[in-house]
XYZ file of C-alpha atoms in Angstrom:
63
model
C 115.580 58.762 107.540
C 112.469 56.687 106.867
C 112.207 54.796 103.596
C 109.282 57.001 102.507
C 111.409 60.112 102.983
C 114.222 58.573 100.934
C 111.978 58.007 97.934
C 110.647 61.567 98.177
C 114.244 62.807 98.220
C 114.925 60.832 95.039
C 111.818 62.304 93.372
C 112.857 65.805 94.419
C 116.396 65.397 93.075
C 115.115 64.022 89.767
C 112.681 66.929 89.437
C 115.485 69.428 90.131
C 117.623 67.778 87.450
C 114.791 68.012 84.925
C 114.101 71.647 85.784
C 117.810 72.418 85.458
C 117.824 70.565 82.162
C 115.144 72.908 80.860
C 117.465 75.869 81.414
C 120.425 74.059 79.898
C 118.484 73.085 76.791
C 117.084 76.602 76.449
C 120.640 77.938 76.345
C 121.598 75.280 73.792
C 118.497 75.940 71.708
C 117.330 72.325 71.704
C 113.541 72.256 71.583
C 113.473 68.441 71.820
C 115.508 68.577 75.054
C 113.276 71.300 76.472
C 110.167 69.269 75.675
C 111.660 66.081 77.153
C 112.632 67.860 80.385
C 109.198 69.472 80.738
C 107.500 66.100 80.265
C 109.955 64.495 82.689
C 109.281 67.167 85.308
C 105.516 66.738 85.034
C 105.755 62.950 85.241
C 108.180 62.900 88.180
C 106.204 65.459 90.173
C 102.955 63.634 89.398
C 104.380 60.331 90.590
C 105.667 62.026 93.753
C 102.296 63.581 94.563
C 100.471 60.302 93.884
C 102.892 58.425 96.127
C 102.338 60.956 98.908
C 98.550 60.700 98.502
C 98.664 56.893 98.688
C 100.942 57.037 101.740
C 98.555 59.390 103.544
C 95.568 57.222 102.584
C 97.296 54.140 104.017
C 98.129 56.016 107.232
C 94.491 57.043 107.707
C 93.179 53.528 107.049
C 95.623 52.058 109.597
C 94.438 54.330 112.396
């Protein structure tokens, strides 16, 4: 597995944990936890998409 794929796997697992956390905190009734998990999901997915965009840009400039 390439190093780029490993980091995307880490981002995906972190996003899944945050999304799962949303459900857990909904069942517990913790609005602070829900908010934190939503913000975490948005940030992690944003970082993942930006990393992918930069990786593709570097691949195109190298060719």
